[in-house]
mmCIF file of C-alpha atoms in Angstrom:
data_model
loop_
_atom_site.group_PDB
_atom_site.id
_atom_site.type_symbol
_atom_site.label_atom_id
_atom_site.label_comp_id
_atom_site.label_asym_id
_atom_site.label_seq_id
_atom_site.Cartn_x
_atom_site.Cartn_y
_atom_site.Cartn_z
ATOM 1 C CA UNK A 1 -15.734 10.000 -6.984
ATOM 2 C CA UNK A 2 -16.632 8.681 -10.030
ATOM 3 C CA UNK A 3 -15.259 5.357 -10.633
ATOM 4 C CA UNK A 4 -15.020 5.755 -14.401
ATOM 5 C CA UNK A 5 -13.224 8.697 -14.402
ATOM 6 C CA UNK A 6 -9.214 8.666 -15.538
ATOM 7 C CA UNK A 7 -7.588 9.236 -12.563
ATOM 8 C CA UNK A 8 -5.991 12.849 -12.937
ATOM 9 C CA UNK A 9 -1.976 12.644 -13.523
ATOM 10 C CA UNK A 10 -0.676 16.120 -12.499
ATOM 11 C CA UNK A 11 1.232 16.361 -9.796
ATOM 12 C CA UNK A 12 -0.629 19.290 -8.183
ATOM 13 C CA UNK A 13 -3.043 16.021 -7.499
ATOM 14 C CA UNK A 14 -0.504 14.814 -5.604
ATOM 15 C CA UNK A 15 -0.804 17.954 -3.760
ATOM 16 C CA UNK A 16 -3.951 17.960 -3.572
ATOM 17 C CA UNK A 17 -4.488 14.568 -2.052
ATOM 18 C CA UNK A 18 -1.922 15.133 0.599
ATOM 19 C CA UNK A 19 -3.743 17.818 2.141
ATOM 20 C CA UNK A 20 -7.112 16.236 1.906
ATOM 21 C CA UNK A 21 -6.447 13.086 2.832
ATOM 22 C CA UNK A 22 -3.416 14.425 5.478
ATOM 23 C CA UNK A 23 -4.757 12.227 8.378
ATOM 24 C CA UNK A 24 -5.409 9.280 6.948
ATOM 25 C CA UNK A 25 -2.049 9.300 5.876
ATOM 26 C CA UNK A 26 -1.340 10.196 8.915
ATOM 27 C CA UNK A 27 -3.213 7.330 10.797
ATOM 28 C CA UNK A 28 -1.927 4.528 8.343
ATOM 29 C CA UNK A 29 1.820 5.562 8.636
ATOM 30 C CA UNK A 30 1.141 4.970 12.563
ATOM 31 C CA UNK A 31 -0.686 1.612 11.706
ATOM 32 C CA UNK A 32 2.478 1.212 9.326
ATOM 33 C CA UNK A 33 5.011 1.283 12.269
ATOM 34 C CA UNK A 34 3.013 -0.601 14.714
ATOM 35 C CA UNK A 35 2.593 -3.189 12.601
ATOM 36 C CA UNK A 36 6.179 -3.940 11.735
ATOM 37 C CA UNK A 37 6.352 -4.450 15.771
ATOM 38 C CA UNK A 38 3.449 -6.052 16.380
ATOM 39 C CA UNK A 39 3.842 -9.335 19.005
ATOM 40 C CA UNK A 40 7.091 -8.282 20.003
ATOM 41 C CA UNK A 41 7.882 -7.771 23.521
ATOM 42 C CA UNK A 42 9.969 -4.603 23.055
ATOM 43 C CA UNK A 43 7.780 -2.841 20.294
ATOM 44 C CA UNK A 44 8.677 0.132 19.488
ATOM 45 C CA UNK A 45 12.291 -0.106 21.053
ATOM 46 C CA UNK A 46 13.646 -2.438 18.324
ATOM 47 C CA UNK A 47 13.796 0.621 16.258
ATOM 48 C CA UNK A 48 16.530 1.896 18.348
ATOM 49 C CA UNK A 49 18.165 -1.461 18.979
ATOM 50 C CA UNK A 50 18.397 -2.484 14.737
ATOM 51 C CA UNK A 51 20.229 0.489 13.756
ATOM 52 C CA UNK A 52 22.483 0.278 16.789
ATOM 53 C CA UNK A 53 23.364 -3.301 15.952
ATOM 54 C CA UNK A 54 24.144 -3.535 12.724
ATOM 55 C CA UNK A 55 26.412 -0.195 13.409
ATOM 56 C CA UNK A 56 28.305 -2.580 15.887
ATOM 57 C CA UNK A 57 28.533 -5.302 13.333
ATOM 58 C CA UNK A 58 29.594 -3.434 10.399
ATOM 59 C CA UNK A 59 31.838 -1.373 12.437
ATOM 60 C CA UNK A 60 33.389 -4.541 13.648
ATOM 61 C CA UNK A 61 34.021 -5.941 10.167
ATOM 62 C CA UNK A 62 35.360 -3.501 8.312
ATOM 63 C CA UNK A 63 37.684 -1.139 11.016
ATOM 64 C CA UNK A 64 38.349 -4.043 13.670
ATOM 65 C CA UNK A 65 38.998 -7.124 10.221
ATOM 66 C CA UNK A 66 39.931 -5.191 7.606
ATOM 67 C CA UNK A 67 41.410 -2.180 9.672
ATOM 68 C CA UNK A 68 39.690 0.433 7.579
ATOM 69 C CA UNK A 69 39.927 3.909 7.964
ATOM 70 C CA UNK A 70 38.237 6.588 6.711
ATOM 71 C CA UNK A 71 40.448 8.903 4.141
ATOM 72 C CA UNK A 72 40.381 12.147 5.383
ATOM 73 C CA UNK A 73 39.436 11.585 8.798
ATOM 74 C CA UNK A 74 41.117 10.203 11.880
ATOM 75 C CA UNK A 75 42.314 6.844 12.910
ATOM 76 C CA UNK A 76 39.509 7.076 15.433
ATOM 77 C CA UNK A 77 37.196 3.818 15.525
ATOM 78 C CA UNK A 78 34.287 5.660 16.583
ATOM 79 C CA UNK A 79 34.414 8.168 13.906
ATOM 80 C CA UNK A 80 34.538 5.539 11.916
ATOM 81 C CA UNK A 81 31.190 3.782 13.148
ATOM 82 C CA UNK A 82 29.829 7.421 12.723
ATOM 83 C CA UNK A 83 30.889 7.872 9.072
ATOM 84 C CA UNK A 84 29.432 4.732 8.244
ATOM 85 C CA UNK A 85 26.006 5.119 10.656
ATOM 86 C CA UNK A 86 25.330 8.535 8.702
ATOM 87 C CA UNK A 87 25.809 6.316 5.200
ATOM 88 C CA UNK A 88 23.726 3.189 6.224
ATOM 89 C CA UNK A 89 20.795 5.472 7.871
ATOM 90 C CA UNK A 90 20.352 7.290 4.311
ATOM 91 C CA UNK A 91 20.708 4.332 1.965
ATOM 92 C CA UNK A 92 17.955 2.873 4.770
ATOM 93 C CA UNK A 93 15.634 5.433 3.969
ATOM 94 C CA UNK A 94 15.896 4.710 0.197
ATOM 95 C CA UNK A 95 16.165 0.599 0.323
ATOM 96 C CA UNK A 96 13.029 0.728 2.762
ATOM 97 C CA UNK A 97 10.791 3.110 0.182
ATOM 98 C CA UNK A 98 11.761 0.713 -2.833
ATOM 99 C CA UNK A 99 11.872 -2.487 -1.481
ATOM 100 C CA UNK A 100 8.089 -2.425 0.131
ATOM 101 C CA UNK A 101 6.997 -1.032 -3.253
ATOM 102 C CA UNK A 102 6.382 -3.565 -5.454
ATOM 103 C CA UNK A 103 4.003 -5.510 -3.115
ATOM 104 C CA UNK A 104 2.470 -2.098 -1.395
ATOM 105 C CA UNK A 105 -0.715 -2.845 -3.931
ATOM 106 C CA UNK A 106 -0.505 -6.583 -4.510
ATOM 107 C CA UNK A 107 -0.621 -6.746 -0.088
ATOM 108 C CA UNK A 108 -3.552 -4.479 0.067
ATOM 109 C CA UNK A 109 -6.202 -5.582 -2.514
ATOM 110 C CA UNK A 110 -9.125 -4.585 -0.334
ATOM 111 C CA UNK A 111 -8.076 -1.040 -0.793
ATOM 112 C CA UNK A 112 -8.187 -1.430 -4.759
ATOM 113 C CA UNK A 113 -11.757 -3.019 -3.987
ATOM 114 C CA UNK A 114 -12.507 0.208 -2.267
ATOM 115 C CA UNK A 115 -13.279 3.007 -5.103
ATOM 116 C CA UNK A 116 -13.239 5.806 -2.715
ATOM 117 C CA UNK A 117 -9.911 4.611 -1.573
ATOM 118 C CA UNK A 118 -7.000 7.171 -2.728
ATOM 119 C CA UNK A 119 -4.794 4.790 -3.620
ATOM 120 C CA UNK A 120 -2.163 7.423 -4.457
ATOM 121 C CA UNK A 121 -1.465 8.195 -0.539
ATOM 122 C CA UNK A 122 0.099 4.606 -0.115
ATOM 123 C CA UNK A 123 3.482 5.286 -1.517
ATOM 124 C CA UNK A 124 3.372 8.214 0.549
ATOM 125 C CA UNK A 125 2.749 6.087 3.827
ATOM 126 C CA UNK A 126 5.679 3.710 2.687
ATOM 127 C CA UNK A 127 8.320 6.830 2.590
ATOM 128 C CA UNK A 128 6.726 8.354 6.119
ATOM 129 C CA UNK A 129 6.868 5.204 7.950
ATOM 130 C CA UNK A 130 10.561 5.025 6.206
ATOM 131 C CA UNK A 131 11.537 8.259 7.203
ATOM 132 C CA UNK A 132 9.969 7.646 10.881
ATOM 133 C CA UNK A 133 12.739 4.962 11.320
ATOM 134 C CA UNK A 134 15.464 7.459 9.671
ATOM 135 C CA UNK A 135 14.583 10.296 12.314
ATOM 136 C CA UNK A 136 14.727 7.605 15.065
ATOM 137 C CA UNK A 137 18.460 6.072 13.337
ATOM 138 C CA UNK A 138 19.343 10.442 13.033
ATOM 139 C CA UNK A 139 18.255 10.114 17.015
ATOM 140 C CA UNK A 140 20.893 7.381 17.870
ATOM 141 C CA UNK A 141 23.673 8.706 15.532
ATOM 142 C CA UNK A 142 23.142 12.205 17.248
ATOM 143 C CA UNK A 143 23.482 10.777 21.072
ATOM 144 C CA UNK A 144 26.840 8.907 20.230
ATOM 145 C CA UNK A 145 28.271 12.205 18.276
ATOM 146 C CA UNK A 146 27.277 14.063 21.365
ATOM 147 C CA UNK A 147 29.265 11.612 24.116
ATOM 148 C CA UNK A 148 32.219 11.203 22.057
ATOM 149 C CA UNK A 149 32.517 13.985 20.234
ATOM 150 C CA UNK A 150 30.393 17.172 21.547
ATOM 151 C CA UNK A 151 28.312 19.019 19.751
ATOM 152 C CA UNK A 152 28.001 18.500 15.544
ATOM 153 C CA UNK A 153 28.666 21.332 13.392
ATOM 154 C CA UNK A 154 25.975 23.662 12.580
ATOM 155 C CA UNK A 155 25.974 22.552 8.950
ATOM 156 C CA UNK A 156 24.238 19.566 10.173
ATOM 157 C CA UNK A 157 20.644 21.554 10.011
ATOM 158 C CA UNK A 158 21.406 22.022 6.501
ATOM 159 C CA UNK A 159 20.344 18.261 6.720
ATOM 160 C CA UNK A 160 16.481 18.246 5.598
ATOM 161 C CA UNK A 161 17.611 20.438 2.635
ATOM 162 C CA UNK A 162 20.011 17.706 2.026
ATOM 163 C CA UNK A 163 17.600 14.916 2.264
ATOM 164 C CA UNK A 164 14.683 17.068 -0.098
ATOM 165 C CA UNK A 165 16.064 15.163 -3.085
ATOM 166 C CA UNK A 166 16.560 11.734 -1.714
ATOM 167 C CA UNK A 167 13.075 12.435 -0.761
ATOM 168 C CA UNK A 168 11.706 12.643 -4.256
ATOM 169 C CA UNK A 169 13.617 10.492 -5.990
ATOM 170 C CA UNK A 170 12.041 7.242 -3.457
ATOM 171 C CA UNK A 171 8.829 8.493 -3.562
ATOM 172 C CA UNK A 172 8.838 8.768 -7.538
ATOM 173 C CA UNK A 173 10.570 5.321 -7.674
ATOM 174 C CA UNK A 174 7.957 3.796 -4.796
ATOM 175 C CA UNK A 175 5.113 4.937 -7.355
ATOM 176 C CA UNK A 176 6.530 3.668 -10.822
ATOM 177 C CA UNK A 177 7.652 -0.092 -8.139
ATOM 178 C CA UNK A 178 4.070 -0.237 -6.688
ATOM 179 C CA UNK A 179 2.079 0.051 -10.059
ATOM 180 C CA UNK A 180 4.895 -2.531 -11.872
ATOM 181 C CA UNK A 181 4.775 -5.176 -8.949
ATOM 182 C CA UNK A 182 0.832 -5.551 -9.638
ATOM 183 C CA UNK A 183 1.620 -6.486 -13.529
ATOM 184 C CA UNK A 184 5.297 -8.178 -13.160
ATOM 185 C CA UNK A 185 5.604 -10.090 -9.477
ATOM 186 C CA UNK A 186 9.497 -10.939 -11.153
ATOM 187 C CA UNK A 187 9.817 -6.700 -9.856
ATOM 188 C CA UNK A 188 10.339 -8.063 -6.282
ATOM 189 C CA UNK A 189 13.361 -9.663 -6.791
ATOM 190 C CA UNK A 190 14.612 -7.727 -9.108
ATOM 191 C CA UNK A 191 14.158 -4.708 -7.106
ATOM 192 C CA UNK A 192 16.165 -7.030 -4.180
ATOM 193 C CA UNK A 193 18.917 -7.636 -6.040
ATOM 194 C CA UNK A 194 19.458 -4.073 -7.289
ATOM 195 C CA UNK A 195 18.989 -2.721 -3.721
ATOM 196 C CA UNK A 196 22.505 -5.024 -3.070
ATOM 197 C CA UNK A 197 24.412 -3.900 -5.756
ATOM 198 C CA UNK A 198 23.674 -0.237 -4.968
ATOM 199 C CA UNK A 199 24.659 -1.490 -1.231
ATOM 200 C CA UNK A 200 28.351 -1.569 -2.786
ATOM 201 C CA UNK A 201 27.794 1.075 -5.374
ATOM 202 C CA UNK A 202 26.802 3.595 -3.064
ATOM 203 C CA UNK A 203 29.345 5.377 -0.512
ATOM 204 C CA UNK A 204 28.063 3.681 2.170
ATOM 205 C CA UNK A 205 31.509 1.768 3.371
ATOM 206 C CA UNK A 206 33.918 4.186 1.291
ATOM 207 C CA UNK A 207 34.558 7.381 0.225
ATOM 208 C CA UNK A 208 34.599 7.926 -3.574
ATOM 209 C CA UNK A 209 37.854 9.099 -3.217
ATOM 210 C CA UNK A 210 39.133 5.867 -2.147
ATOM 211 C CA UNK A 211 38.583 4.409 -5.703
ATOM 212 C CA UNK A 212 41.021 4.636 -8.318
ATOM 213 C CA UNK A 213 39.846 7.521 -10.747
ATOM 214 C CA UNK A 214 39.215 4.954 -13.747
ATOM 215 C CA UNK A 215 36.151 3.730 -11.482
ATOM 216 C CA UNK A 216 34.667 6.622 -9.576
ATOM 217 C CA UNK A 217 32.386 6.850 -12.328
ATOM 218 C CA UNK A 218 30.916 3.575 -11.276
ATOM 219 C CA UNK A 219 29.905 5.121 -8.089
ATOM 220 C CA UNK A 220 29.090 8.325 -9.271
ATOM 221 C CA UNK A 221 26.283 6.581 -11.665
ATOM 222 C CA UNK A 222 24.384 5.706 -8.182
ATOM 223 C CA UNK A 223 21.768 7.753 -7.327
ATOM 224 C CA UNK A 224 22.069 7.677 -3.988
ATOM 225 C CA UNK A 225 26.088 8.768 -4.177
ATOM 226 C CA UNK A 226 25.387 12.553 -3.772
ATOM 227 C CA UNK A 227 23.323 12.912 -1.343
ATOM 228 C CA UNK A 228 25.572 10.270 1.284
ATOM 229 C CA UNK A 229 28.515 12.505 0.413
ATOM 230 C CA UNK A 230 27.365 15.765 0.937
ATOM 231 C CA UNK A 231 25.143 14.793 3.981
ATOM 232 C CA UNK A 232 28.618 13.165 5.735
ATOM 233 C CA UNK A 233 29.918 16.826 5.051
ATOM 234 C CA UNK A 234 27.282 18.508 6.720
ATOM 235 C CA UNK A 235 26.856 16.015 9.381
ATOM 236 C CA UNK A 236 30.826 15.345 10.215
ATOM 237 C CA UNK A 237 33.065 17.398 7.905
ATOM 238 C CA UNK A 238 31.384 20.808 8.475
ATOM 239 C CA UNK A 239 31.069 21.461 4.730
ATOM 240 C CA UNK A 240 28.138 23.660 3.156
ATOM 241 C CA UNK A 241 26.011 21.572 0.444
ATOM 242 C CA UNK A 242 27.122 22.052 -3.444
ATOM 243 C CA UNK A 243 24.607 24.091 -4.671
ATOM 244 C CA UNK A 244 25.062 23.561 -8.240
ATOM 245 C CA UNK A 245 24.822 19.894 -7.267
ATOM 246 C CA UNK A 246 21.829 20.165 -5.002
ATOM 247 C CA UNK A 247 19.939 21.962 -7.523
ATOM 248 C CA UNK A 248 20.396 19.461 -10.396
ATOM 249 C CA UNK A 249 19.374 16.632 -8.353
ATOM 250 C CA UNK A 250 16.308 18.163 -6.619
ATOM 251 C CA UNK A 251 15.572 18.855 -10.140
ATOM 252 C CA UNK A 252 15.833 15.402 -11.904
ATOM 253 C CA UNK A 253 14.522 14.063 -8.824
ATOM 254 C CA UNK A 254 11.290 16.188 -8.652
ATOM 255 C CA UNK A 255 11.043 14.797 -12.661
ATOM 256 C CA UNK A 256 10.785 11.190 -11.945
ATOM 257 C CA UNK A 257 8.457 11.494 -8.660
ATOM 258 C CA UNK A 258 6.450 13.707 -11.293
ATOM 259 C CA UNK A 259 6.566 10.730 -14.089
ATOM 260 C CA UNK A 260 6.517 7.987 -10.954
ATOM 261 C CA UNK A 261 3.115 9.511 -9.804
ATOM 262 C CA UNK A 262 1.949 10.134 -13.451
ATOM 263 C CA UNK A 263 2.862 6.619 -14.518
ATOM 264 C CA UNK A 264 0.842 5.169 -11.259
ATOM 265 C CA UNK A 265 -2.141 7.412 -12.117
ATOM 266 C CA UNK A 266 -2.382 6.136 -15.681
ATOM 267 C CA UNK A 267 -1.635 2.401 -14.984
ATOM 268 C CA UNK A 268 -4.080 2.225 -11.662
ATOM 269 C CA UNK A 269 -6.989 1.581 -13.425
ATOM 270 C CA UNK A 270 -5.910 -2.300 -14.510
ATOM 271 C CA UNK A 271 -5.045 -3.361 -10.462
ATOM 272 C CA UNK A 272 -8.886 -4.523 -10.025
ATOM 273 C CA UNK A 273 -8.956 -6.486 -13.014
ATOM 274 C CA UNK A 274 -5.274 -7.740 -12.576
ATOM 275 C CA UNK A 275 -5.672 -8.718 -8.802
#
């Protein structure tokens, strides 16, 4: 590799690098998870044990406190938790991508040191090890359906199809966050306080048809609002995707993890000098 060569922007390079590089991404999404364990007595199992207790909390606060229901389902408490679980394991996948982001370069300076390092596989270690604790939160939410409620309906495989934009969208936002966090450290907390807005933006707690029609738009502006409601409907409802829908967000999504990666590609060549 020559180190004075403009990194390439396409994103068949992304492409490209994937395959090549496949297990090393491999092998650092595995160092990813251990780390985030590492010291602890129960390892591994805390990744079951999180999701399950902030289900119980939330579940507590909002249908046990506030008596919520869910509109169009039934006065069931446990449907409930499971309405919610499906909405908090998503937005997870999406906070945990954009929230590591701005520091994935600034905390690992010896790879910019490294010029055969492909720096362009990090992002795409943040999403696996995100989506790694997303398959184990599906895991959990899948046992409890299956005690209370039996099997889910079939539309729930329709689920990675469902996810294919959400998908995109982090990974795109994961490359534009990691390449502004090494010029602007302010992107951090920035980045924190917009993940808690969207918290409460998002459908996470709510249906969008719980909100007065006057501010539905506010939710619909969230870009994480489509994908939560059609994946409940897969997952609970037994509702086929909107494919007219589906279609135009796979598409804008695929655009900005295009521009994300192009944007990282074109800025990447400052992070030496800057760190």
């Amino acid at each position: 590799m020559n180190p004075h060569a403009a990194p390439k922007i396409s994103p068949l390079n992304l492409l490209l690098a994937t395959k090549t590089h496949r297990k090393l991404i491999r092998d650092l999404i595995r160092r990813e998870i251990m780390i985030r364990y590492q010291g602890s007595m129960m390892g591994l199992l805390w990744s079951f044990f999180n999701p399950i207790l902030m289900l119980a909390v939330y579940t507590f606060v909002f249908s046990v406190v506030f008596k919520a229901r869910w509109i169009g389902g039934s006065e069931s408490k446990t449907e409930f938790a499971l309405v919610l679980f499906a909405g908090l394991m998503l937005f997870g996948l999406f906070s945990d991508c954009i929230n590591r982001a701005p520091g994935l370069i600034v905390n690992n300076v010896n790879y910019v040191k490294k010029v055969i390092f492909p720096l362009e596989i990090l992002p795409l270690v943040t999403l696996g090890a995100a989506f790694f604790h997303m398959t184990i939160s599906l895991s959990v939410w899948l046992l409890f359906y299956f005690i209370f409620f039996g099997a889910p309906p079939l539309t729930i495989f329709l689920l990675p199809l469902i996810l294919l934009p959400l998908v995109f969208f982090s990974l795109g936002l994961t490359y534009l966050l990691a390449s502004l966090g090494v010029y602007l450290r302010d992107v951090s907390q920035i980045v924190i306080v917009l993940t808690s807005v969207l918290t409460f933006l998002s459908p996470i707690f709510y249906p969008v048809s719980a909100l007065p029609e006057n501010y539905q738009w506010l939710v619909q502006i969230s870009p994480l609002t489509q994908v939560i409601e059609q994946s409940r409907d897969a997952m609970i409802w037994g509702k086929s995707l909107d494919v007219t829908i589906w279609f135009s967000y796979l598409f804008y999504s695929i655009v900005i993890a295009c521009l994300g990666f192009a944007w990282f590609q074109k800025t990447r060549k400052g992070f030496a000098d800057v760190l």
